[in-house]
Amino acid sequence: MQGKGLLGELINSLCCLPGIGPKSAQRMAFHLLQRDRQGARRLSDILTKAVNEIGHCRQCRTLTEKELCDICANPAREQGLLCIVESPADVWVIEQATAFRGHYFVLHGRLSPLDGIGPDELGFDELEARMRSGQLQEIILATNSTVEGEATAHFIAELARKYTIPASRIAHGVPMGGELEYTDSGTLMHAFSGRREI
Amino acid sequence: MQGKGLLGELINSLCCLPGIGPKSAQRMAFHLLQRDRQGARRLSDILTKAVNEIGHCRQCRTLTEKELCDICANPAREQGLLCIVESPADVWVIEQATAFRGHYFVLHGRLSPLDGIGPDELGFDELEARMRSGQLQEIILATNSTVEGEATAHFIAELARKYTIPASRIAHGVPMGGELEYTDSGTLMHAFSGRREI
Ligand SMILES: [Zn+2]
Ligand SMILES: [Zn+2]
């Protein structure tokens, strides 16, 4: 009975949000309709606009509504320093957490032969063109520390070696404030092999 | 830098959803733009439609896009049995959880003299008109078990007595599966005073 109607449709489509189950979707729908119609209207307007206008930066391939994203368009950022990441979300978190002042290149994935994702799907031709241009002084590999992320980082490191561009991998280890007891064995192995003199 | 732009605006407006902090809003925005643009488009369309079209049922005052909600319009539901609740969300949960087959009346609040919410704000005139009509056989008071919800239930019970309509209050006590140790004292007091022979 109640499952039908516009309210039911709204609850259903809120369920498409990650981490939102039926209970949370209900709470959201009632909150928006009962207490915050202005916020709901603003959200629907911005969502429509975002879906229609946001594409990929022609240089770094991150999400932006412009041809060239704010980072690529910023002359204050170091052109020669390139950080390679798997997704636009990674750009966002690195910008928030670090003082990195270089540029990015977004792969939109990682090498995964079984899923048919090879160098062509990840924009390696564009990446190699930038290496060839002679503008890059350093490459930072910030792909995820999964098997595929590691393989992707190594593949790009090989490519960089061809053009004699120094490439580094971000450090992996026990998280700051993390306890050894609760650290998984892969991370702990990494932390040991990556140990540095103090 | 990244806080600006359409993506930043989208993340900000997702933060207006209840229970959604900046981290979840980020995850949602990237999910919608990277993996589910169709879901995002559907959500924005339905949200716009819902905000513009959903109003209140002219009989029970719950949320609906129609003049008369599906419950009020359903001839199979008992006209003489009226459940009084504080909000449209309460109608939704009762419909999902119980086998109640009567009608509802939504107060959209509770008596709260300090906030200037009296009988006029809660539609008591409409409610009394229904009591006067002679159609009601029973009233179930399902306002929340807060001080104000209890006061509201008692006020309506008095009104019902005037028209000699039997009124009952939903039971409050230890939740099913709940342990005494984790039950608050007010609930426990209620559970004791409301004890029944077994
Ligand atoms: Zn860019
Ligand atoms: Zn109704």
PDB file of N, CA, C and O in Angstrom, chain A residues 92-118:
ATOM      1  N   TRP A  92      40.954  13.847  -4.492  1.00  0.00           N
ATOM      2  CA  TRP A  92      40.252  14.608  -3.451  1.00  0.00           C
ATOM      3  C   TRP A  92      40.868  14.380  -2.069  1.00  0.00           C
ATOM      4  O   TRP A  92      41.150  15.322  -1.339  1.00  0.00           O
ATOM      5  N   VAL A  93      41.113  13.111  -1.699  1.00  0.00           N
ATOM      6  CA  VAL A  93      41.649  12.848  -0.353  1.00  0.00           C
ATOM      7  C   VAL A  93      43.099  13.312  -0.224  1.00  0.00           C
ATOM      8  O   VAL A  93      43.482  13.834   0.824  1.00  0.00           O
ATOM      9  N   ILE A  94      43.896  13.169  -1.292  1.00  0.00           N
ATOM     10  CA  ILE A  94      45.291  13.631  -1.220  1.00  0.00           C
ATOM     11  C   ILE A  94      45.323  15.157  -1.073  1.00  0.00           C
ATOM     12  O   ILE A  94      46.072  15.693  -0.262  1.00  0.00           O
ATOM     13  N   GLU A  95      44.434  15.857  -1.799  1.00  0.00           N
ATOM     14  CA  GLU A  95      44.376  17.317  -1.680  1.00  0.00           C
ATOM     15  C   GLU A  95      44.008  17.751  -0.269  1.00  0.00           C
ATOM     16  O   GLU A  95      44.503  18.741   0.233  1.00  0.00           O
ATOM     17  N   GLN A  96      43.121  16.976   0.362  1.00  0.00           N
ATOM     18  CA  GLN A  96      42.679  17.348   1.702  1.00  0.00           C
ATOM     19  C   GLN A  96      43.706  17.003   2.772  1.00  0.00           C
ATOM     20  O   GLN A  96      43.836  17.692   3.767  1.00  0.00           O
ATOM     21  N   ALA A  97      44.449  15.884   2.558  1.00  0.00           N
ATOM     22  CA  ALA A  97      45.303  15.371   3.628  1.00  0.00           C
ATOM     23  C   ALA A  97      46.759  15.807   3.523  1.00  0.00           C
ATOM     24  O   ALA A  97      47.459  15.834   4.539  1.00  0.00           O
ATOM     25  N   THR A  98      47.211  16.123   2.333  1.00  0.00           N
ATOM     26  CA  THR A  98      48.646  16.388   2.185  1.00  0.00           C
ATOM     27  C   THR A  98      48.904  17.800   1.675  1.00  0.00           C
ATOM     28  O   THR A  98      47.986  18.537   1.345  1.00  0.00           O
ATOM     29  N   ALA A  99      50.196  18.134   1.618  1.00  0.00           N
ATOM     30  CA  ALA A  99      50.587  19.450   1.119  1.00  0.00           C
ATOM     31  C   ALA A  99      51.128  19.312  -0.302  1.00  0.00           C
ATOM     32  O   ALA A  99      51.858  20.173  -0.779  1.00  0.00           O
ATOM     33  N   PHE A 100      50.769  18.233  -0.989  1.00  0.00           N
ATOM     34  CA  PHE A 100      51.245  17.990  -2.354  1.00  0.00           C
ATOM     35  C   PHE A 100      50.892  19.172  -3.256  1.00  0.00           C
ATOM     36  O   PHE A 100      49.746  19.604  -3.287  1.00  0.00           O
ATOM     37  N   ARG A 101      51.883  19.674  -3.974  1.00  0.00           N
ATOM     38  CA  ARG A 101      51.665  20.854  -4.814  1.00  0.00           C
ATOM     39  C   ARG A 101      51.938  20.595  -6.291  1.00  0.00           C
ATOM     40  O   ARG A 101      52.153  21.519  -7.068  1.00  0.00           O
ATOM     41  N   GLY A 102      51.967  19.320  -6.678  1.00  0.00           N
ATOM     42  CA  GLY A 102      52.218  19.004  -8.080  1.00  0.00           C
ATOM     43  C   GLY A 102      50.920  18.763  -8.843  1.00  0.00           C
ATOM     44  O   GLY A 102      49.865  19.271  -8.464  1.00  0.00           O
ATOM     45  N   HIS A 103      51.019  18.007  -9.911  1.00  0.00           N
ATOM     46  CA  HIS A 103      49.854  17.674 -10.734  1.00  0.00           C
ATOM     47  C   HIS A 103      49.478  16.202 -10.545  1.00  0.00           C
ATOM     48  O   HIS A 103      50.212  15.449  -9.922  1.00  0.00           O
ATOM     49  N   TYR A 104      48.318  15.835 -11.103  1.00  0.00           N
ATOM     50  CA  TYR A 104      47.842  14.451 -10.994  1.00  0.00           C
ATOM     51  C   TYR A 104      47.629  13.846 -12.368  1.00  0.00           C
ATOM     52  O   TYR A 104      47.482  14.553 -13.364  1.00  0.00           O
ATOM     53  N   PHE A 105      47.567  12.516 -12.375  1.00  0.00           N
ATOM     54  CA  PHE A 105      47.058  11.809 -13.544  1.00  0.00           C
ATOM     55  C   PHE A 105      46.154  10.686 -13.025  1.00  0.00           C
ATOM     56  O   PHE A 105      46.589   9.860 -12.217  1.00  0.00           O
ATOM     57  N   VAL A 106      44.907  10.694 -13.458  1.00  0.00           N
ATOM     58  CA  VAL A 106      43.925   9.721 -12.959  1.00  0.00           C
ATOM     59  C   VAL A 106      43.768   8.575 -13.957  1.00  0.00           C
ATOM     60  O   VAL A 106      43.407   8.796 -15.117  1.00  0.00           O
ATOM     61  N   LEU A 107      44.065   7.369 -13.509  1.00  0.00           N
ATOM     62  CA  LEU A 107      43.979   6.202 -14.385  1.00  0.00           C
ATOM     63  C   LEU A 107      42.540   5.745 -14.635  1.00  0.00           C
ATOM     64  O   LEU A 107      42.230   5.153 -15.654  1.00  0.00           O
ATOM     65  N   HIS A 108      41.641   6.028 -13.704  1.00  0.00           N
ATOM     66  CA  HIS A 108      40.274   5.485 -13.740  1.00  0.00           C
ATOM     67  C   HIS A 108      40.296   3.964 -13.756  1.00  0.00           C
ATOM     68  O   HIS A 108      39.633   3.331 -14.574  1.00  0.00           O
ATOM     69  N   GLY A 109      41.068   3.397 -12.847  1.00  0.00           N
ATOM     70  CA  GLY A 109      41.135   1.939 -12.746  1.00  0.00           C
ATOM     71  C   GLY A 109      42.559   1.500 -12.485  1.00  0.00           C
ATOM     72  O   GLY A 109      43.416   2.303 -12.099  1.00  0.00           O
ATOM     73  N   ARG A 110      42.803   0.215 -12.664  1.00  0.00           N
ATOM     74  CA  ARG A 110      44.142  -0.361 -12.473  1.00  0.00           C
ATOM     75  C   ARG A 110      44.261  -1.530 -13.451  1.00  0.00           C
ATOM     76  O   ARG A 110      43.219  -2.030 -13.924  1.00  0.00           O
ATOM     77  N   LEU A 111      45.481  -1.911 -13.741  1.00  0.00           N
ATOM     78  CA  LEU A 111      45.691  -3.032 -14.659  1.00  0.00           C
ATOM     79  C   LEU A 111      45.001  -4.267 -14.100  1.00  0.00           C
ATOM     80  O   LEU A 111      45.201  -4.620 -12.934  1.00  0.00           O
ATOM     81  N   SER A 112      44.172  -4.889 -14.919  1.00  0.00           N
ATOM     82  CA  SER A 112      43.453  -6.057 -14.464  1.00  0.00           C
ATOM     83  C   SER A 112      43.117  -6.921 -15.676  1.00  0.00           C
ATOM     84  O   SER A 112      42.005  -6.851 -16.204  1.00  0.00           O
ATOM     85  N   PRO A 113      44.119  -7.698 -16.116  1.00  0.00           N
ATOM     86  CA  PRO A 113      43.962  -8.475 -17.359  1.00  0.00           C
ATOM     87  C   PRO A 113      42.697  -9.330 -17.364  1.00  0.00           C
ATOM     88  O   PRO A 113      42.039  -9.443 -18.395  1.00  0.00           O
ATOM     89  N   LEU A 114      42.352  -9.893 -16.206  1.00  0.00           N
ATOM     90  CA  LEU A 114      41.173 -10.763 -16.149  1.00  0.00           C
ATOM     91  C   LEU A 114      39.888 -10.008 -16.455  1.00  0.00           C
ATOM     92  O   LEU A 114      38.932 -10.561 -16.964  1.00  0.00           O
ATOM     93  N   ASP A 115      39.854  -8.700 -16.115  1.00  0.00           N
ATOM     94  CA  ASP A 115      38.670  -7.894 -16.414  1.00  0.00           C
ATOM     95  C   ASP A 115      38.811  -7.164 -17.749  1.00  0.00           C
ATOM     96  O   ASP A 115      37.995  -6.306 -18.081  1.00  0.00           O
ATOM     97  N   GLY A 116      39.870  -7.483 -18.484  1.00  0.00           N
ATOM     98  CA  GLY A 116      40.081  -6.838 -19.777  1.00  0.00           C
ATOM     99  C   GLY A 116      40.549  -5.401 -19.665  1.00  0.00           C
ATOM    100  O   GLY A 116      40.356  -4.599 -20.581  1.00  0.00           O
ATOM    101  N   ILE A 117      41.139  -5.047 -18.510  1.00  0.00           N
ATOM    102  CA  ILE A 117      41.638  -3.681 -18.359  1.00  0.00           C
ATOM    103  C   ILE A 117      43.152  -3.670 -18.536  1.00  0.00           C
ATOM    104  O   ILE A 117      43.909  -4.153 -17.686  1.00  0.00           O
ATOM    105  N   GLY A 118      43.591  -3.162 -19.677  1.00  0.00           N
ATOM    106  CA  GLY A 118      45.008  -3.088 -19.998  1.00  0.00           C
ATOM    107  C   GLY A 118      45.452  -1.638 -20.118  1.00  0.00           C
ATOM    108  O   GLY A 118      44.671  -0.731 -19.804  1.00  0.00           O
TER     109      GLY A 118
END
